[in-house]
Short mmCIF file of C-alpha atoms in Angstrom, two decimals:
data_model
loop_
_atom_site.label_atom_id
_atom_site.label_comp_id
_atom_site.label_asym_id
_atom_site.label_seq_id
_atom_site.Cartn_x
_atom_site.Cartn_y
_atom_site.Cartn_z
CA UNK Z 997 -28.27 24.25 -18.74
CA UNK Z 998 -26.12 23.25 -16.11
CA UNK Z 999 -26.63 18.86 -15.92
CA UNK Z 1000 -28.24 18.85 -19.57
CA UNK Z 1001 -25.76 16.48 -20.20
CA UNK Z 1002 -26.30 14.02 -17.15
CA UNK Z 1003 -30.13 13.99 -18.10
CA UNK Z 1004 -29.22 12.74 -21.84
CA UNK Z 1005 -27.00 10.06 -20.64
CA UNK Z 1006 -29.85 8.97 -18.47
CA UNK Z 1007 -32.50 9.09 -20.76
CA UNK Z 1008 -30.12 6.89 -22.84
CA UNK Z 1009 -29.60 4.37 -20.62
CA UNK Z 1010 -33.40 4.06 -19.89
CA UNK Z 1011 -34.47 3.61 -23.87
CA UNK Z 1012 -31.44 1.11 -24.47
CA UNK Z 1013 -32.55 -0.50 -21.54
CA UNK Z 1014 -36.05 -1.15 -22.77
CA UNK Z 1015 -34.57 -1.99 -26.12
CA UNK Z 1016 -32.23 -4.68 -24.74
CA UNK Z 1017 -35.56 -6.15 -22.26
CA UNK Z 1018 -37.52 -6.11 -25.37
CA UNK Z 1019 -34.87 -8.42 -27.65
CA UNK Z 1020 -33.66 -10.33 -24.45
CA UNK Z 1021 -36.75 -12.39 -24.46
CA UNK Z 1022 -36.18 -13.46 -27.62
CA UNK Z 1023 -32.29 -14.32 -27.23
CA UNK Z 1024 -31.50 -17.99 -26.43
CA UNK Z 1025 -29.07 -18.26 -23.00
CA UNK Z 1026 -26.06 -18.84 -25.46
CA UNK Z 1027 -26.16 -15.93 -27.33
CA UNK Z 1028 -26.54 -14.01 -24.35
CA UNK Z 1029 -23.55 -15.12 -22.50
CA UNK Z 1030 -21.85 -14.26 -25.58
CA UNK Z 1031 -23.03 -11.20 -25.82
CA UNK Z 1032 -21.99 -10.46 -22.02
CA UNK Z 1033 -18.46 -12.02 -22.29
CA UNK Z 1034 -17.86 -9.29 -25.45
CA UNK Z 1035 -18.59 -6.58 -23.66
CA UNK Z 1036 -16.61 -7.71 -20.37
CA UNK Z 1037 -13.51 -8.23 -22.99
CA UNK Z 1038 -14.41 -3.92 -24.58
CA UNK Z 1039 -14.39 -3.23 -20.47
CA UNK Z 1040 -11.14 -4.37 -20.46
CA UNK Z 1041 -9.71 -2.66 -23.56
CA UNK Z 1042 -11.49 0.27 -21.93
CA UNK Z 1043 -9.52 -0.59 -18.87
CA UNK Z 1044 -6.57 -0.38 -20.73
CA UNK Z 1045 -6.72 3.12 -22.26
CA UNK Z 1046 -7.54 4.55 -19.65
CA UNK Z 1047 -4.86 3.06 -17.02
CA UNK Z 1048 -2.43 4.47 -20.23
CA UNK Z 1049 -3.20 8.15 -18.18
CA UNK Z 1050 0.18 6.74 -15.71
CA UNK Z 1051 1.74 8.32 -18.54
CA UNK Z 1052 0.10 11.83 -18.62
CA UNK Z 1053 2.51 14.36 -18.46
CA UNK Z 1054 1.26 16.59 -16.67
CA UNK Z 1055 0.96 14.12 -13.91
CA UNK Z 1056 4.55 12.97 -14.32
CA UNK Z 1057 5.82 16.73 -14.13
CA UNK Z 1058 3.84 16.84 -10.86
CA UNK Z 1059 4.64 13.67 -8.70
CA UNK Z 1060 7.69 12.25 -10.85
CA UNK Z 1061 7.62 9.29 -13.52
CA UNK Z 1062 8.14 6.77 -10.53
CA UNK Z 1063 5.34 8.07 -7.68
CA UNK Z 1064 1.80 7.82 -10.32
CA UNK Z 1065 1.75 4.07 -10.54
CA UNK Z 1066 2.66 4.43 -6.28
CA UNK Z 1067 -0.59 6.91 -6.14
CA UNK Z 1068 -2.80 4.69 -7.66
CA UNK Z 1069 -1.38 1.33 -5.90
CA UNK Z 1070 -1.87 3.59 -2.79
CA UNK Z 1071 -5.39 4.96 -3.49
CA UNK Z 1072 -6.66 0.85 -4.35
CA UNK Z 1073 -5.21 -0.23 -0.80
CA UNK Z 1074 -6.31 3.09 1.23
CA UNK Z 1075 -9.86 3.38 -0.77
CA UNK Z 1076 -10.44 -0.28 -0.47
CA UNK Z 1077 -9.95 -0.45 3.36
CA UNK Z 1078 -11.87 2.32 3.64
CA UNK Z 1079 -14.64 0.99 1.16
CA UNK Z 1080 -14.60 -2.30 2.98
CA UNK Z 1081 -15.48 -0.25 6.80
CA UNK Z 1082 -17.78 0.82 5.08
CA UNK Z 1083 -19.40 -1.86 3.15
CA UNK Z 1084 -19.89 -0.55 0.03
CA UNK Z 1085 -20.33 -3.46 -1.62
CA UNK Z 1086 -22.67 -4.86 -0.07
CA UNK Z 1087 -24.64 -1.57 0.13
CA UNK Z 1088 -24.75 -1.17 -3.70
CA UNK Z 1089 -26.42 -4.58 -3.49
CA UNK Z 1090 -28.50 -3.75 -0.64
CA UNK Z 1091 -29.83 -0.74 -2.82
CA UNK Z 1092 -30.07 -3.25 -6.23
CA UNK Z 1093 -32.59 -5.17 -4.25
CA UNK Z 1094 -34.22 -2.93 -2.60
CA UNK Z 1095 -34.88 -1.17 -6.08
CA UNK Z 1096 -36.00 -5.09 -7.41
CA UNK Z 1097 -38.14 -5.44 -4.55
CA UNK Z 1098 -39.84 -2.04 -5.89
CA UNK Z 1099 -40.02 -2.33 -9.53
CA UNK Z 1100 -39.41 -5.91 -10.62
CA UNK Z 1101 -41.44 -8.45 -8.00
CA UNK Z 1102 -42.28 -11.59 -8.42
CA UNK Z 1103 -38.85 -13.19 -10.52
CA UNK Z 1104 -37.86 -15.41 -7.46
CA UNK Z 1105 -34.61 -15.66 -5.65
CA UNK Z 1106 -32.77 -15.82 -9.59
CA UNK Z 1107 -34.99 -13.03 -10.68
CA UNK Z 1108 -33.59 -11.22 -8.06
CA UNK Z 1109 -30.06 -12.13 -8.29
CA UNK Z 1110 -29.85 -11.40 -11.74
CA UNK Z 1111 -31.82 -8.21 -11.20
CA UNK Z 1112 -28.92 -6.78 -8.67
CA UNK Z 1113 -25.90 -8.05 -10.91
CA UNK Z 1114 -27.07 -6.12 -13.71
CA UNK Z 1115 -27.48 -2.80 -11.46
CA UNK Z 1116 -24.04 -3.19 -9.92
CA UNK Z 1117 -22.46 -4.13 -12.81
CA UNK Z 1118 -23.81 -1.71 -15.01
CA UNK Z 1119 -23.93 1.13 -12.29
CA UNK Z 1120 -19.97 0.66 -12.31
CA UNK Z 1121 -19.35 0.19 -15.63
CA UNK Z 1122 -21.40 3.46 -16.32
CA UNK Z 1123 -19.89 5.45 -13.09
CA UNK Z 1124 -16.91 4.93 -13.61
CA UNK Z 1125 -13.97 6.18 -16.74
CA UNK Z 1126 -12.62 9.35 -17.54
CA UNK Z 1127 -16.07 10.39 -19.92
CA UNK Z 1128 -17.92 10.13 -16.11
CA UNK Z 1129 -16.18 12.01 -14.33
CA UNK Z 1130 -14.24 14.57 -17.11
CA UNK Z 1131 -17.86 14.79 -18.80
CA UNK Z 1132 -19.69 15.70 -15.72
CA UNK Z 1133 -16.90 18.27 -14.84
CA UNK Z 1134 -16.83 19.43 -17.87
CA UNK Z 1135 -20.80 20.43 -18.12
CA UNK Z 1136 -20.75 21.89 -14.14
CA UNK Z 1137 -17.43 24.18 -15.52
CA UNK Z 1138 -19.81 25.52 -18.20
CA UNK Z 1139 -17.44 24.14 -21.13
CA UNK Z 1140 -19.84 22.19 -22.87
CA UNK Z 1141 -21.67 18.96 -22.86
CA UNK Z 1142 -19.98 16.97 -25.78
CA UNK Z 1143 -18.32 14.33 -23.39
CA UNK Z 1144 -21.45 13.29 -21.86
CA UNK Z 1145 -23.65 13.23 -25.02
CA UNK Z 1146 -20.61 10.67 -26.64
CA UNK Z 1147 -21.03 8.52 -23.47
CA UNK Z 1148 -24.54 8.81 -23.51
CA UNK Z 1149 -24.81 7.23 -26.89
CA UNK Z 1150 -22.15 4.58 -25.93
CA UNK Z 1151 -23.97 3.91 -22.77
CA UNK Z 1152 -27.21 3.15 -25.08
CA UNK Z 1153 -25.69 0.69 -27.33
CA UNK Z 1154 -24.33 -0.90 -24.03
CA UNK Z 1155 -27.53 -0.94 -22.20
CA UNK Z 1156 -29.01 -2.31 -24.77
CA UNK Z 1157 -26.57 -5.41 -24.78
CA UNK Z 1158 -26.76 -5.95 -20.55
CA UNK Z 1159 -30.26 -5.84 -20.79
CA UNK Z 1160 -30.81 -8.07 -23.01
CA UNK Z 1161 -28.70 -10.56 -20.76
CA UNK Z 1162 -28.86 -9.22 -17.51
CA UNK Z 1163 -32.17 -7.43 -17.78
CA UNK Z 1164 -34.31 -4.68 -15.84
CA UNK Z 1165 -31.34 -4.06 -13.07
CA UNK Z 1166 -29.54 -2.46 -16.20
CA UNK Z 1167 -32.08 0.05 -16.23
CA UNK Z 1168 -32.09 1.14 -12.55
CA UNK Z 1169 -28.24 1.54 -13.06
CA UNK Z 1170 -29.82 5.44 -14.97
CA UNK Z 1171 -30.06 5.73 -11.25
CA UNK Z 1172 -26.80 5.46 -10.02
CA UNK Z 1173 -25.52 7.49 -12.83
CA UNK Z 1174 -27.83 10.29 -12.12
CA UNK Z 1175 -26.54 10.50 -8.54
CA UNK Z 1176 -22.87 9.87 -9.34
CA UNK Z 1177 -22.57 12.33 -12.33
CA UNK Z 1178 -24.64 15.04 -10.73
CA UNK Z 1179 -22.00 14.98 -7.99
CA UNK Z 1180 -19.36 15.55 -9.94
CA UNK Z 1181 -20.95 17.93 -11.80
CA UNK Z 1182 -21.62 19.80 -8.32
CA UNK Z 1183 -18.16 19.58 -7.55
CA UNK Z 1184 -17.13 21.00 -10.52
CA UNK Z 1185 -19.50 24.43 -10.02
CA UNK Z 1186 -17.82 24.92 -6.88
CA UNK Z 1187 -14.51 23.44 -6.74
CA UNK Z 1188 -13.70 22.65 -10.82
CA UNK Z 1189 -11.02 25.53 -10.84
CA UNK Z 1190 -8.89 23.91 -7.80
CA UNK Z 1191 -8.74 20.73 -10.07
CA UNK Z 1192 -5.62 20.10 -11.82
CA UNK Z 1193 -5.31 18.14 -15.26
CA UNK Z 1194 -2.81 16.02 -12.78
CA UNK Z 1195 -5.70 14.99 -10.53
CA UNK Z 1196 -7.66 14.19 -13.00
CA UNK Z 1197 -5.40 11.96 -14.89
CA UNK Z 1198 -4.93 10.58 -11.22
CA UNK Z 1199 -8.81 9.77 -11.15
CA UNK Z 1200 -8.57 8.76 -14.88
CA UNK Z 1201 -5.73 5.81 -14.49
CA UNK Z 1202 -7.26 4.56 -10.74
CA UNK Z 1203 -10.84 4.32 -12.68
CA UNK Z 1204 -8.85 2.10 -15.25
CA UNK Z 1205 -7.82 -0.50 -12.42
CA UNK Z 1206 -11.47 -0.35 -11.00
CA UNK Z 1207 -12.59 -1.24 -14.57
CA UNK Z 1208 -10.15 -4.26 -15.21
CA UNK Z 1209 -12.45 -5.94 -12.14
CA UNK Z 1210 -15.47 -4.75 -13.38
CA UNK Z 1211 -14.68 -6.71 -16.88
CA UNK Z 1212 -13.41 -9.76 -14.63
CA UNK Z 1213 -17.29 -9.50 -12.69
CA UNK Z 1214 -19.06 -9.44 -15.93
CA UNK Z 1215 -17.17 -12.04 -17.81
CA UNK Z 1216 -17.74 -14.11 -14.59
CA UNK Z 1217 -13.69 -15.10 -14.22
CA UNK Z 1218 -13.47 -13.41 -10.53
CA UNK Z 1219 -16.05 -11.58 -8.52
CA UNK Z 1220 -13.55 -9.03 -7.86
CA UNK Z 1221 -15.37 -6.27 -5.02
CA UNK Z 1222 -15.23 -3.14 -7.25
CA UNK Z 1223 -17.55 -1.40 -5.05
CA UNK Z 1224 -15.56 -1.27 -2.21
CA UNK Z 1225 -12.75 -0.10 -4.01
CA UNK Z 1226 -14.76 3.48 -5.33
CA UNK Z 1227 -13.59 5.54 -2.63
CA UNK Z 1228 -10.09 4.90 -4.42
CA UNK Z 1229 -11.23 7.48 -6.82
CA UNK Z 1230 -11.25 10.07 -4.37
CA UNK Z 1231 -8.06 9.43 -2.36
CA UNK Z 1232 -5.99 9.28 -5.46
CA UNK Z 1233 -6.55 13.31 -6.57
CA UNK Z 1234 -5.46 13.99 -2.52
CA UNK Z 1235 -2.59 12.31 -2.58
CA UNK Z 1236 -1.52 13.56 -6.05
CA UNK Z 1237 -2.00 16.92 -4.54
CA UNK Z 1238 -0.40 15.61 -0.93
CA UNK Z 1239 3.06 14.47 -3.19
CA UNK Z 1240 3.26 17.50 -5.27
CA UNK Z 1241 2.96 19.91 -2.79
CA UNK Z 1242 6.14 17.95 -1.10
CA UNK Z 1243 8.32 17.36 -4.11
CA UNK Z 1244 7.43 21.53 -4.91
#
């Protein structure tokens, strides 16, 4: 079934989710912070491996060894402008309270705030890394639903760890996921076989910059605007295509 594997990773997220509410409670503040500064440090080693796809070489045969570090300096500058028009930052927070206003009244103004850090920052750290997006392509293609069950287990052990520290806003993050992943799995039904393995490895190293802020967000050393940088992930596959349909 076509978005099986979406519907796991969801269903993940929700159960670690409760987990991490349920032990949270119980946590005192220090442990939690330390708990929350570990897994902004794994964002960033996450970060890491996947900003290693500059050297895919498929991509380099495609654009040239100089141009894919160009693309995704490029897509950051032209995605962020373009993110910032269109406030998506503050949108994705809009939408965190709105959803805290729904489900989770009655916290106060830190109930809140801590309600719509941990939907952002779990909604990108969940949204956005090569097991996302080549997952969800992957299961609207038809080939199989093995990346998205490994992220869905990954994503449970995490959620269990935000929630715990940042609490129920981890589980509305199931949310974005849903919407994001389903898209992509969409995309890949209709337009998967006009995807090359260069775009994607495009997609893959941009995500990796996105993550480095997300780990800087969550370890609280910059509040770096991640969300208005997102449409970055879709102007770097056009102008991978835009530069090898020149150089060919």
């Amino acid at each position: 079934m076509v978005g099986l594997g979406t519907i796991i990773n969801v269903a993940a997220i929700v159960i670690g989710s409760l987990i991490g509410v349920g032990l949270g409670h119980r946590l005192p503040e220090r442990t939690r912070a330390v708990v929350t500064d570990s897994l902004g440090m794994l964002v960033l080693v996450i970060a890491a491996l996947n900003i290693a796809a500059l050297r895919d070489q498929d991509w380099i045969d495609e654009v040239g060894g100089s141009a894919t570090l160009l693309i995704v300096l490029g897509s950051l500058i032209i995605g962020g402008i373009i993110g910032s028009f269109l406030r998506m930052e503050s949108r994705l927070e809009s939408v965190g309270g709105w959803l805290q206003g729904k489900f989770s009244r009655g916290e106060g103004s830190a109930g809140r705030a801590r309600f719509i850090e941990g939907f952002v920052d779990a909604s990108l750290i969940f949204c956005i890394g090569p097991l996302a997006i080549l997952g969800a392509l992957s299961d609207g293609l038809g080939t199989g639903i093995d990346q998205l069950a490994l992220k869905a287990s990954l994503d449970g052990f995490a959620s269990i760890a935000f929630a715990a520290s940042l609490g129920w806003g981890v589980m509305a993050s199931a949310i974005s996921v849903g919407i994001v992943q389903g898209l992509f799995t969409v995309v890949a039904v209709f337009a998967g076989p006009f995807l090359s393995s260069a775009m994607i490895a495009s997609v893959t190293a941009t995500g990796g910059v996105l993550l480095v802020g997300v780990g800087l967000r969550v370890m609280r050393i910059k509040s770096v605007a991640v969300g208005d940088m997102l449409p970055a992930l879709i102007v770097a596959p056009i102008l991978t295509a835009i530069i090898a349909a020149y150089i060919n």
